[in-house]
Coordinates of C-alpha atoms and ligand atoms in Angstrom, one line a residue:
Chain A
X340 CA 23.4 13.8 24.4
X341 CA 22.2 16.4 27.2
X342 CA 21.1 15.8 30.6
X343 CA 18.8 17.9 32.6
X344 CA 18.1 19.2 36.1
X345 CA 14.4 19.4 37.1
X346 CA 13.0 22.7 38.5
X347 CA 10.2 22.6 41.0
X348 CA 6.8 23.2 38.9
X349 CA 5.2 26.4 39.1
X350 CA 2.2 26.0 41.1
X351 CA -0.3 28.3 39.2
X352 CA -0.3 25.5 36.9
X353 CA -1.8 22.9 38.6
X354 CA -4.8 22.4 36.5
X355 CA -5.8 19.1 34.4
X356 CA -7.0 18.9 31.0
X357 CA -10.4 20.8 30.2
X358 CA -13.4 18.6 30.1
X359 CA -15.6 16.9 27.7
X360 CA -15.6 17.6 24.0
X361 CA -14.0 21.0 24.3
X362 CA -10.5 19.3 25.3
X363 CA -10.4 17.7 21.8
X364 CA -12.3 20.1 19.6
X365 CA -10.7 23.2 21.0
X366 CA -7.2 21.7 22.0
X367 CA -4.1 23.4 22.0
X368 CA -2.2 20.9 23.8
X369 CA 0.6 19.4 22.1
X370 CA -0.2 15.7 23.6
X371 CA -3.8 16.0 23.1
X372 CA -3.1 16.9 19.6
X373 CA -0.6 14.4 19.1
X374 CA -2.9 11.8 20.5
X375 CA -5.8 12.9 17.8
X376 CA -3.1 12.7 14.9
X377 CA -2.3 9.2 16.0
X378 CA -5.9 8.2 16.5
X379 CA -6.6 9.6 13.0
X380 CA -3.6 7.5 11.3
X381 CA -4.8 4.4 12.8
X382 CA -8.3 5.0 11.6
X383 CA -6.9 5.6 8.2
X384 CA -4.5 2.7 8.4
X385 CA -7.3 0.6 8.5
X386 CA -9.4 2.2 5.9
X387 CA -6.5 2.0 3.5
X388 CA -6.0 -1.4 4.6
X389 CA -9.4 -2.8 3.9
X390 CA -8.7 -1.3 0.1
X391 CA -5.4 -2.9 0.0
X392 CA -7.1 -6.3 1.1
X393 CA -10.0 -5.9 -1.6
X394 CA -7.2 -5.4 -4.1
X395 CA -5.3 -8.6 -3.1
X396 CA -8.5 -10.4 -2.9
X397 CA -9.3 -9.7 -6.7
X398 CA -5.7 -10.7 -7.5
X399 CA -6.1 -13.9 -5.7
X400 CA -7.0 -15.7 -9.2
X401 CA -6.9 -14.3 -12.9
X402 CA -9.9 -13.2 -14.2
X403 CA -12.5 -10.9 -12.9
X404 CA -14.1 -12.0 -9.4
X405 CA -15.0 -9.1 -7.0
X406 CA -14.5 -6.0 -8.7
X407 CA -14.7 -4.4 -12.1
X408 CA -11.8 -2.6 -13.8
X409 CA -12.7 1.1 -13.0
X410 CA -13.4 0.2 -9.4
X411 CA -10.3 -1.5 -8.9
X412 CA -8.4 1.3 -10.1
X413 CA -10.3 3.6 -7.9
X414 CA -9.3 1.3 -5.3
X415 CA -5.6 1.4 -6.1
X416 CA -5.9 5.3 -5.9
X417 CA -7.5 5.6 -2.9
X418 CA -5.3 3.3 -1.1
X419 CA -2.2 5.1 -2.0
X420 CA -3.5 8.6 -1.1
X421 CA -5.0 7.0 2.0
X422 CA -1.8 5.6 3.3
X423 CA 0.5 8.1 2.2
X424 CA -1.6 11.5 3.4
X425 CA -4.0 9.9 6.0
X426 CA -1.9 7.3 7.7
X427 CA 1.8 7.8 7.5
X428 CA 2.3 11.5 7.6
X429 CA -0.4 11.8 10.2
X430 CA 1.1 9.4 12.3
X431 CA 4.6 11.2 12.1
X432 CA 3.2 14.3 12.8
X433 CA 1.6 12.7 15.9
X434 CA 4.7 11.6 17.0
X435 CA 6.5 15.3 16.3
X436 CA 3.8 16.6 18.5
X437 CA 4.2 14.5 21.3
X438 CA 7.9 14.3 21.3
X439 CA 9.5 17.2 19.9
X440 CA 8.3 19.3 22.8
X441 CA 9.3 16.8 25.5
X442 CA 12.6 16.2 23.5
X443 CA 13.9 19.7 23.5
X444 CA 12.4 21.2 26.8
X445 CA 9.4 23.3 25.5
X446 CA 6.4 23.8 27.2
X447 CA 4.0 23.2 24.0
X448 CA 4.6 23.7 20.3
X449 CA 5.3 27.2 19.3
X450 CA 1.9 28.1 17.7
X451 CA -0.8 26.3 19.8
X452 CA -4.0 27.3 17.9
X453 CA -2.2 26.8 14.6
X454 CA -1.5 23.1 15.6
X455 CA -5.2 22.9 16.3
X456 CA -6.0 23.9 13.0
X457 CA -3.5 21.5 11.2
X458 CA -5.0 18.6 12.9
X459 CA -8.7 19.7 12.4
X460 CA -8.3 20.1 8.5
X461 CA -7.4 16.5 8.3
X462 CA -10.8 15.0 8.8
X463 CA -12.5 17.4 6.5
X464 CA -9.6 16.3 3.9
X465 CA -10.2 12.9 4.7
X466 CA -13.9 13.3 4.1
X467 CA -13.4 14.7 0.7
X468 CA -11.0 12.0 -0.3
X469 CA -13.7 9.3 1.0
X470 CA -16.2 11.3 -1.3
X471 CA -13.9 11.3 -4.2
X472 CA -14.3 7.5 -3.8
X473 CA -18.1 7.3 -3.4
X474 CA -19.3 10.0 -5.6
X475 CA -19.1 8.1 -8.7
X476 CA -21.7 5.6 -7.1
X477 CA -24.4 8.1 -7.0
X478 CA -26.6 8.9 -10.0
X479 CA -24.9 11.8 -11.9
X480 CA -21.7 11.2 -9.9
X481 CA -19.5 10.8 -13.0
X482 CA -16.7 8.3 -13.4
X483 CA -14.4 6.7 -11.2
X484 CA -11.1 8.0 -10.4
X485 CA -8.7 5.3 -12.4
X486 CA -5.6 7.3 -12.7
X487 CA -3.6 6.0 -9.5
X488 CA -2.2 8.3 -7.1
X489 CA -0.1 10.3 -9.6
X490 CA -3.0 11.6 -11.5
X491 CA -1.6 12.0 -14.6
X492 CA -3.4 13.8 -17.6
X493 CA -5.0 13.3 -19.9
X494 CA -6.9 10.6 -17.9
X495 CA -7.2 12.9 -15.2
X496 CA -8.8 15.5 -17.4
X497 CA -11.3 13.2 -18.4
X498 CA -12.5 11.8 -14.9
X499 CA -15.7 12.9 -13.4
X500 CA -16.6 15.1 -10.8
X501 CA -14.8 12.7 -8.2
X502 CA -11.5 14.2 -9.5
X503 CA -12.6 17.7 -8.1
X504 CA -13.3 16.3 -4.8
X505 CA -10.0 14.9 -4.8
X506 CA -8.2 18.0 -5.9
X507 CA -10.1 19.8 -3.1
X508 CA -8.9 17.0 -0.5
X509 CA -5.3 17.5 -2.0
X510 CA -5.6 21.1 -1.3
X511 CA -6.4 20.8 2.2
X512 CA -4.0 18.1 2.9
X513 CA -1.2 20.5 1.6
X514 CA -2.5 23.1 3.7
X515 CA -2.6 21.2 6.9
X516 CA 1.1 19.9 6.2
X517 CA 2.5 23.3 5.4
X518 CA 1.0 24.7 8.6
X519 CA 2.1 21.7 10.7
X520 CA 5.5 22.2 9.2
X521 CA 5.8 25.8 9.9
X522 CA 4.9 25.0 13.5
X523 CA 7.4 22.5 13.8
X524 CA 10.3 24.6 12.1
X525 CA 9.4 27.6 14.8
X526 CA 9.2 25.2 17.5
X527 CA 12.5 23.9 17.0
X528 CA 14.0 27.2 16.4
X529 CA 12.6 29.2 19.0
X530 CA 11.6 26.9 21.8
X531 CA 14.4 24.8 22.8
X532 CA 15.6 24.8 26.5
X533 CA 18.2 27.3 27.1
X534 CA 21.6 25.8 26.4
X535 CA 20.3 23.5 24.2
X536 CA 22.0 23.9 20.7
X537 CA 21.1 22.6 17.1
X538 CA 23.7 20.2 17.2
X539 CA 22.7 18.5 20.7
X540 CA 19.2 17.9 19.5
X541 CA 17.9 14.3 19.5
X542 CA 18.2 13.3 16.0
X543 CA 14.3 12.5 15.8
X544 CA 13.9 16.3 16.2
X545 CA 16.4 16.8 13.6
X546 CA 14.7 14.4 11.1
X547 CA 11.8 16.4 11.7
X548 CA 13.3 19.7 11.0
X549 CA 14.5 18.4 7.6
X550 CA 11.2 16.9 6.9
X551 CA 9.2 20.1 7.6
X552 CA 11.5 22.0 5.4
X553 CA 11.2 19.3 2.7
X554 CA 7.4 19.9 3.1
X555 CA 7.6 23.6 2.7
X556 CA 9.5 23.2 -0.5
X557 CA 7.5 20.7 -2.4
X558 CA 3.9 20.7 -0.8
X559 CA 3.1 24.2 -2.6
X560 CA 4.6 22.8 -5.9
X561 CA 1.9 19.9 -5.8
X562 CA -0.7 22.4 -4.6
X563 CA -0.1 24.3 -7.7
X564 CA 0.1 21.1 -10.1
X565 CA -3.2 20.1 -8.9
X566 CA -5.1 23.7 -9.4
X567 CA -3.6 23.6 -12.9
X568 CA -5.3 20.2 -13.4
X569 CA -8.5 21.9 -12.0
X570 CA -8.0 25.1 -14.2
X571 CA -7.8 22.7 -17.3
X572 CA -10.7 20.7 -16.1
X573 CA -13.1 23.9 -15.5
X574 CA -11.7 27.3 -16.8
X575 CA -10.7 26.4 -20.3
X576 CA -6.7 26.6 -19.7
X577 CA -4.5 24.1 -21.5
X578 CA -1.5 23.7 -19.2
X579 CA -1.5 19.8 -19.7
X580 CA -4.1 19.6 -22.7
X581 CA -1.8 18.9 -25.9
X582 CA -5.1 19.8 -28.2
X583 CA -4.8 23.3 -26.6
X584 CA -0.8 23.7 -27.0
X585 CA -0.2 22.5 -23.4
X586 CA 1.9 19.3 -22.3
X587 CA 0.7 16.3 -20.3
X588 CA 4.3 15.8 -19.2
X589 CA 4.5 19.0 -17.8
X590 CA 2.4 17.7 -15.1
X591 CA 4.6 14.7 -14.5
X592 CA 7.5 16.9 -13.8
X593 CA 5.5 18.9 -11.3
X594 CA 4.2 15.8 -9.6
X595 CA 7.6 14.1 -9.2
X596 CA 9.1 17.4 -8.1
X597 CA 6.8 16.7 -5.3
X598 CA 6.6 13.2 -5.3
X599 CA 10.2 12.1 -4.9
X600 CA 11.2 14.3 -2.1
X601 CA 7.8 13.1 -0.6
X602 CA 9.4 9.6 0.0
X603 CA 11.7 11.0 2.2
X604 CA 9.3 12.8 4.3
X605 CA 7.8 9.5 4.9
X606 CA 10.8 8.0 5.7
X607 CA 13.0 10.6 7.8
X608 CA 10.6 10.8 10.8
X609 CA 10.9 7.1 11.0
X610 CA 14.7 6.9 10.8
X611 CA 14.6 9.5 13.4
X612 CA 12.5 7.0 15.7
X613 CA 15.4 4.5 15.1
X614 CA 18.0 7.0 16.0
X615 CA 16.2 7.0 19.6
X616 CA 15.6 3.2 19.6
X617 CA 18.8 1.6 18.6
X618 CA 21.1 3.4 21.2
X619 CA 18.6 2.6 23.8
X620 CA 18.5 -1.3 23.2
X621 CA 22.2 -1.5 22.3
X622 CA 23.1 0.7 25.2
X623 CA 25.6 2.6 23.4
X624 CA 25.8 6.2 22.3
X625 CA 24.3 7.0 18.7
X626 CA 27.4 6.5 16.4
X627 CA 28.0 9.3 13.7
X628 CA 25.7 12.0 15.1
X629 CA 27.2 14.8 12.6
X630 CA 27.1 12.4 9.8
X631 CA 23.7 11.3 10.3
X632 CA 22.7 15.3 10.2
X633 CA 24.7 15.5 7.2
X634 CA 23.2 12.7 5.4
X635 CA 19.6 14.1 6.1
X636 CA 20.6 17.7 4.5
X637 CA 22.4 16.0 1.7
X638 CA 19.2 13.9 1.2
X639 CA 17.0 17.0 1.3
X640 CA 19.0 18.8 -1.4
X641 CA 19.9 15.9 -3.6
X642 CA 16.2 14.3 -3.3
X643 CA 14.8 17.5 -4.9
X644 CA 16.8 17.2 -7.9
X645 CA 16.4 13.4 -9.1
X646 CA 12.6 13.5 -9.5
X647 CA 12.6 12.4 -13.3
X648 CA 13.8 8.9 -12.4
X649 CA 9.9 8.2 -12.5
X650 CA 9.7 9.1 -16.0
X651 CA 12.6 7.6 -17.9
X652 CA 10.3 6.5 -20.4
X653 CA 8.8 9.7 -21.6
X654 CA 11.5 10.1 -23.9
X655 CA 14.1 12.5 -22.5
X656 CA 17.2 13.6 -23.8
X657 CA 20.3 11.1 -23.3
X658 CA 21.7 14.1 -21.4
X659 CA 18.9 14.1 -19.1
X660 CA 18.4 10.9 -18.5
X661 CA 21.9 10.3 -17.7
X662 CA 22.0 13.2 -15.1
X663 CA 18.8 12.0 -13.4
X664 CA 20.2 8.3 -13.2
X665 CA 23.4 9.4 -11.7
X666 CA 21.8 11.8 -9.3
X667 CA 19.5 9.1 -8.2
X668 CA 22.4 6.6 -7.8
X669 CA 24.5 9.2 -5.7
X670 CA 21.6 9.6 -3.3
X671 CA 21.8 6.2 -2.1
X672 CA 25.0 7.2 -0.4
X673 CA 23.7 9.4 2.4
X674 CA 20.6 6.9 2.6
X675 CA 23.2 4.0 3.0
X676 CA 25.2 6.3 5.3
X677 CA 22.3 6.5 7.6
X678 CA 21.9 2.6 7.7
X679 CA 25.7 2.2 8.5
X680 CA 25.4 4.5 11.4
X681 CA 22.5 2.5 12.7
X682 CA 24.4 -0.7 12.5
X683 CA 27.7 0.8 13.8
X684 CA 25.7 1.9 17.0
X685 CA 24.6 -1.7 17.4
X686 CA 28.0 -3.0 16.9
X687 CA 29.3 -4.5 20.2
X688 CA 26.4 -3.1 22.3
X689 CA 24.6 -5.0 24.9
X690 CA 21.6 -5.5 22.8
X691 CA 18.3 -6.9 24.0
X692 CA 15.3 -7.4 21.8
X693 CA 12.3 -5.6 22.9
X694 CA 9.7 -5.2 20.1
X695 CA 10.8 -2.0 19.3
X696 CA 14.5 -3.0 18.9
X697 CA 13.0 -6.2 16.9
X698 CA 11.5 -3.7 14.4
X699 CA 14.4 -1.8 14.1
X700 CA 16.7 -4.8 13.2
X701 CA 14.1 -5.9 10.8
X702 CA 13.8 -2.3 9.4
X703 CA 17.4 -2.2 8.6
X704 CA 17.5 -5.4 6.9
X705 CA 14.2 -4.8 4.6
X706 CA 14.7 -1.4 3.9
X707 CA 18.1 -2.2 2.6
X708 CA 16.6 -4.6 0.5
X709 CA 14.2 -2.2 -0.9
X710 CA 17.1 0.3 -1.7
X711 CA 18.8 -2.3 -3.7
X712 CA 15.9 -2.5 -6.1
X713 CA 15.8 0.9 -6.0
X714 CA 19.4 1.4 -7.5
X715 CA 18.1 -1.4 -9.9
X716 CA 15.4 0.8 -11.0
X717 CA 17.5 4.0 -11.3
X718 CA 19.4 2.3 -14.1
X719 CA 17.8 3.7 -17.2
X720 CA 17.9 0.6 -19.6
X721 CA 16.9 -1.7 -16.9
X722 CA 14.2 0.8 -15.9
X723 CA 12.7 0.5 -19.2
X724 CA 11.8 -3.1 -18.8
X725 CA 10.6 -2.5 -15.2
X726 CA 8.9 0.5 -15.3
X727 CA 5.3 0.3 -14.5
X728 CA 5.6 -3.4 -13.3
X729 CA 4.9 -5.2 -10.3
X730 CA 8.6 -5.0 -9.6
X731 CA 8.1 -1.4 -9.0
X732 CA 5.2 -2.1 -6.4
X733 CA 7.7 -4.6 -4.5
X734 CA 10.3 -1.8 -4.3
X735 CA 8.3 0.8 -2.9
X736 CA 6.5 -1.5 -0.5
X737 CA 9.9 -2.7 0.7
X738 CA 11.1 1.0 1.3
X739 CA 8.0 2.4 2.6
X740 CA 6.6 -0.2 4.9
X741 CA 9.7 -1.0 6.6
X742 CA 11.1 2.5 6.0
X743 CA 8.1 4.5 7.3
X744 CA 5.3 2.4 8.7
X745 CA 7.3 -0.2 10.5
X746 CA 9.2 2.7 12.0
X747 CA 6.2 4.4 13.6
X748 CA 5.2 1.0 14.9
X749 CA 8.4 0.8 16.5
X750 CA 8.0 4.4 18.0
X751 CA 4.7 3.6 19.2
X752 CA 5.8 0.7 20.9
X753 CA 8.9 2.6 22.2
X754 CA 6.8 5.6 23.6
X755 CA 3.5 4.1 24.3
X756 CA 4.7 3.2 27.9
X757 CA 5.7 7.1 28.2
X758 CA 2.5 8.3 26.8
X759 CA 0.1 6.2 28.8
X760 CA 2.0 5.2 32.0
X761 CA 1.5 1.7 31.2
X762 CA 3.6 -1.2 29.7
X763 CA 2.3 -3.0 26.6
X764 CA 2.2 -6.7 26.7
X765 CA 5.5 -7.7 25.4
X766 CA 4.7 -11.1 24.6
X767 CA 1.7 -10.2 22.3
X768 CA 3.9 -7.5 20.9
X769 CA 6.4 -9.8 19.8
X770 CA 3.8 -12.3 18.3
X771 CA 2.4 -9.1 16.6
X772 CA 6.1 -8.3 15.2
X773 CA 6.6 -11.8 13.7
X774 CA 3.2 -12.3 12.1
X775 CA 3.3 -8.6 10.5
X776 CA 6.8 -9.1 9.2
X777 CA 6.4 -12.7 7.9
X778 CA 2.9 -11.7 6.4
X779 CA 4.7 -8.3 4.7
X780 CA 7.4 -10.3 2.8
X781 CA 4.9 -13.4 1.9
X782 CA 2.8 -10.3 0.3
X783 CA 5.8 -8.2 -1.5
X784 CA 8.6 -10.7 -2.2
X785 CA 6.7 -12.8 -4.9
X786 CA 5.9 -9.2 -6.4
X787 CA 9.6 -9.0 -7.5
X788 CA 9.3 -12.0 -9.5
X789 CA 6.0 -11.1 -11.0
X790 CA 7.4 -7.9 -12.2
X791 CA 10.6 -9.4 -13.4
X792 CA 8.2 -12.0 -15.5
X793 CA 6.5 -9.1 -16.7
X794 CA 3.0 -8.5 -14.9
X795 CA 2.2 -4.8 -15.1
X796 CA 1.0 -2.9 -12.1
X797 CA -2.5 -1.4 -11.5
X798 CA -4.2 -3.9 -13.8
X799 CA -7.1 -5.9 -12.7
X800 CA -6.6 -9.2 -14.6
X801 CA -3.5 -11.2 -15.5
X802 CA -2.2 -13.8 -17.3
X803 CA -2.6 -17.3 -16.0
X804 CA 1.4 -17.8 -15.9
X805 CA 1.5 -15.5 -13.1
X806 CA -1.0 -17.3 -10.9
X807 CA 1.2 -18.8 -8.3
X808 CA 2.8 -15.9 -6.9
X809 CA -0.1 -13.9 -6.8
X810 CA -1.7 -16.7 -4.8
X811 CA 1.1 -16.4 -2.3
X812 CA 1.1 -12.4 -2.2
X813 CA -2.7 -12.5 -1.5
X814 CA -2.5 -15.1 1.1
X815 CA 0.5 -13.0 2.8
X816 CA -1.8 -9.9 2.4
X817 CA -4.6 -11.2 4.4
X818 CA -2.0 -12.3 7.1
X819 CA -0.5 -8.9 6.9
X820 CA -3.6 -7.2 7.1
X821 CA -5.3 -9.0 9.7
X822 CA -2.2 -8.8 12.1
X823 CA -3.0 -5.2 12.6
X824 CA -6.0 -6.1 14.5
X825 CA -3.6 -7.6 17.0
X826 CA -1.8 -4.2 17.0
X827 CA -5.3 -2.4 17.8
X828 CA -5.8 -4.8 20.8
X829 CA -2.4 -4.4 22.1
X830 CA -2.7 -0.4 21.9
X831 CA -6.1 -0.5 23.6
X832 CA -4.9 -3.0 26.1
X833 CA -2.0 -0.7 27.0
X834 CA -4.1 2.3 27.3
X835 CA -6.7 0.8 29.5
X836 CA -4.0 -0.6 32.1
X837 CA -0.8 -2.6 32.5
X838 CA 2.4 -2.8 34.3
X839 CA 2.8 0.7 35.7
X840 CA 6.0 2.0 33.6
X841 CA 8.6 3.9 35.4
X842 CA 9.7 7.3 34.0
X843 CA 12.9 6.0 32.0
X844 CA 11.2 3.1 31.0
X845 CA 13.8 1.7 29.1
X846 CA 17.0 0.8 30.8
X847 CA 19.4 2.4 28.5
X848 CA 17.0 5.3 27.6
X849 CA 18.6 9.0 27.4
X850 CA 17.1 12.1 26.6
X851 CA 14.9 14.6 28.3
X852 CA 11.4 12.9 27.5
X853 CA 12.8 10.3 30.0
X854 CA 13.2 12.8 32.8
X855 CA 9.5 13.2 33.0
X856 CA 7.0 11.1 34.7
X857 CA 5.4 8.5 32.7
X858 CA 2.5 9.6 31.7
X859 CA 4.1 13.3 31.6
X860 CA 1.8 15.8 33.3
X861 CA -0.7 17.8 30.9
X862 CA 1.6 20.8 30.7
X863 CA 5.1 19.6 31.0
X864 CA 8.4 21.7 31.0
X865 CA 6.8 24.8 32.1
X866 CA 10.0 25.7 33.4
X867 CA 12.7 24.9 31.0
X868 CA 15.1 22.0 31.9
X869 CA 18.8 23.1 32.5
X870 CA 20.8 21.6 29.7
X871 CA 24.4 21.0 31.0
Chain B
X82 CA -1.3 44.3 25.6
X83 CA -4.7 42.9 25.2
X84 CA -3.7 40.0 23.3
X85 CA -1.7 38.8 26.5
X86 CA -4.3 39.0 28.8
X87 CA -6.9 37.1 26.7
X88 CA -4.3 34.3 26.5
X89 CA -3.9 34.0 29.9
X90 CA -7.3 33.7 30.7
X91 CA -7.4 30.9 28.3
X92 CA -7.3 27.4 30.3
X93 CA -5.7 25.5 27.5
X94 CA -2.8 27.7 27.5
X95 CA -2.1 28.1 30.7
X96 CA 1.0 26.0 30.5
X97 CA 2.5 28.3 28.1
X98 CA 1.0 31.6 29.0
X99 CA 3.6 34.5 28.6
X100 CA 4.7 35.2 32.0
X101 CA 7.7 37.5 31.7
X102 CA 8.8 40.0 29.1
X103 CA 10.9 37.2 27.8
X104 CA 8.0 34.9 26.9
X105 CA 6.3 37.8 25.5
X106 CA 9.3 38.3 23.4
X107 CA 9.5 34.8 22.3
X108 CA 5.6 34.7 21.5
X109 CA 6.3 37.6 19.1
X110 CA 9.4 36.0 17.4
X111 CA 7.4 33.0 17.0
X112 CA 4.8 34.4 15.0
X113 CA 7.2 36.7 12.9
X114 CA 9.1 33.4 12.2
X115 CA 5.7 31.5 11.0
X116 CA 4.9 34.3 8.7
X117 CA 8.4 34.4 7.3
X118 CA 8.2 30.6 6.4
X119 CA 4.8 30.7 5.4
X120 CA 5.4 33.4 2.9
X121 CA 8.3 31.4 1.6
X122 CA 6.0 28.5 1.1
X123 CA 3.8 30.9 -0.9
X124 CA 6.7 32.2 -2.9
X125 CA 7.6 28.7 -3.5
X126 CA 3.9 27.7 -4.9
X127 CA 3.8 30.9 -7.2
X128 CA 7.4 30.8 -8.7
X129 CA 8.2 27.5 -9.3
X130 CA 5.1 27.0 -11.6
X131 CA 4.2 28.5 -15.0
X132 CA 1.1 29.1 -13.4
X133 CA 0.8 32.6 -13.7
X134 CA 2.0 32.3 -17.0
X135 CA -0.7 30.3 -18.0
X136 CA -3.3 32.5 -16.5
X137 CA -1.8 35.5 -18.5
X138 CA -2.1 33.5 -21.8
X139 CA -6.0 32.8 -21.3
X140 CA -6.4 36.6 -20.1
X141 CA -4.8 37.7 -23.3
X142 CA -6.1 35.2 -25.6
X143 CA -9.6 35.6 -25.0
X144 CA -11.7 37.5 -27.2
Ligands
HEM882 C1 18.2 3.9 -3.0 C2 17.6 4.5 -2.9 C3 16.5 4.7 -4.0 C4 16.3 4.4 -5.3 C5 17.7 4.4 -6.1 C6 15.1 4.7 -5.7 C7 14.7 4.6 -7.1 C8 13.4 4.4 -7.7 C9 13.0 4.5 -9.0 C10 14.0 4.9 -10.2 C11 11.8 4.4 -9.1 C12 10.9 4.5 -10.5 C13 10.7 3.3 -11.0 C14 9.6 3.3 -12.3 O1 8.4 3.7 -11.9 O2 10.1 2.7 -13.1 C15 11.2 4.2 -8.0 C16 9.9 4.4 -7.5 C17 9.2 4.4 -6.2 N1 10.1 4.5 -5.0 FE1 12.0 4.5 -5.0 N2 14.1 4.4 -4.8 C18 14.8 4.5 -3.7 C19 14.7 4.6 -2.3 C20 12.9 4.9 -2.1 C21 12.5 5.3 -0.8 C22 13.5 5.4 0.6 C23 11.1 5.3 -0.9 C24 10.0 5.6 0.1 C25 10.1 5.3 1.3 C26 10.7 5.2 -2.4 C27 9.7 5.0 -2.6 C28 9.1 4.9 -4.4 C29 7.9 4.7 -4.7 C30 6.7 5.2 -3.8 C31 8.1 4.7 -6.0 C32 6.9 4.6 -6.7 C33 5.9 5.7 -7.3 C34 4.9 5.2 -8.4 O3 5.3 5.1 -9.4 O4 3.8 5.3 -7.8 N3 12.0 4.9 -2.9 N4 12.2 4.3 -6.9
CU883 CU1 11.7 8.7 -6.8

């Protein structure tokens, strides 16, 4: 890994941040924009969490208690979209904004004004998304979005105007992520400190480079797909309308061409966080740097050609189905390789288990479990049984919460002292970790059994034979959901004060970001560090 | 160049204001790279989807 020598700062730059609202509305500073992304993501996490807890409250018992079916499905749709586009992606973008310039010795992102635009599109998009949820409750507002986040036609062609709000929200979200991706790629290509070549960059930076390319390759396809929906809905086209000679399955292909790579978009930045955390707390260099980079690139390419494993039941030819099955199973090799590299990094290290490391270990265990159920689902004849059951829900929550969300939590704990200059409360953070992880497993483990026993997903009611596991799951969900209030408390407490953090923060930490004071000055690396 | 002067007056940009010929060159290169990737994204959207084919179909089948 690279080391740096600090050059004296240029004294023209000794000014603080601008004051008042201007600082945030007009910000071109990567740290401030990173902070805004993270705060936005936290707000969305609570909104998405509220919808999840309503869903689980309804499913506590068979029969209808709190909700009616359309509202239930509207909540399911809204929950997924908020979590994916509002919470996980913006939080990862927040980490990218904060950390990439610090890690590569750049003074800021390459295109600071565009950075401002990428962020400020998000609140507008979130407003549209929330409107798509509430519009049906107004007179003349039309029907609720009962399609789930996959928005399959023909149902999505029949939903009222709330679907148009949603399509517009997706357009905005897409523009925001493409702009952010462009910025990240340009920053990584053009702004590295002199002497740092691509193969010396921290893996976190690499994960974001690959993620940004993936986004550029797939988000425009989703944008095109929902635009075609919009045209079918309002302008008389028949892309997906069988009566007009179109094909609803075409939408599924377009959606999953985006949707499967999207899951790697969600996990890769968090895997990058792990590549920072594990060497620090194992006090050993990262194992297999090159194979990690190779795995990611393999994941990017293979990940783009396996999408139809989400559509085994549409009646593809045997050849097509076999191809997608084999491709899907092959992709678990590079994914597994990344996990193995992290385990090898820990092997015989002098490990300590501060909260980021606790999360890292838990992530590897639980994510691997989700990977295994993924392989079960990849097997065509098996998936004919599991498809659209709670088993799929269990699978993707086991990969997504550990693989994406917990990785982001780990990153926040790892870098919070760097950002704020204060140590977080380790005791509280450990309590949060345990409640969070236990709550998570209580919620989602029983869903495997429910799915295998035949409980379908996205249905408000269920057969009484499923009651017990659903009760466990719902109790777990309340514990899991409420535990995030503790996270919020810990973060606020750390921002307000705490034991001052040193520049390096963690004994075993390596990398340019730790050469700067905690918190780093408003403008850092105005003189590029020398990489030796 | 006008642009450069405007940027140096911008408080928020002070940290990365172009100071040397090198910085200005980098600034230009950033913008060039950004356009290249942006146009590529546009290309992805336009080509990977039978969007225009469908538009063509409505355009030709109407009246
Ligand atoms: C070993 C790697 C993996 C394999 C083999 C795999 C396989 C599959 C398959 C076959 C399905 C479709 C199931 C069905 O609908 O019948 C599926 C669904 C899903 N997977 Fe995975 N998966 C893997 C890893 C991941 C990862 C890393 C993520 C995300 C972080 C993920 C997220 C999802 C999601 C969100 C769905 C459900 C989408 C929906 O229908 O709403 N998977 N997976
Ligand atoms: Cu997939």
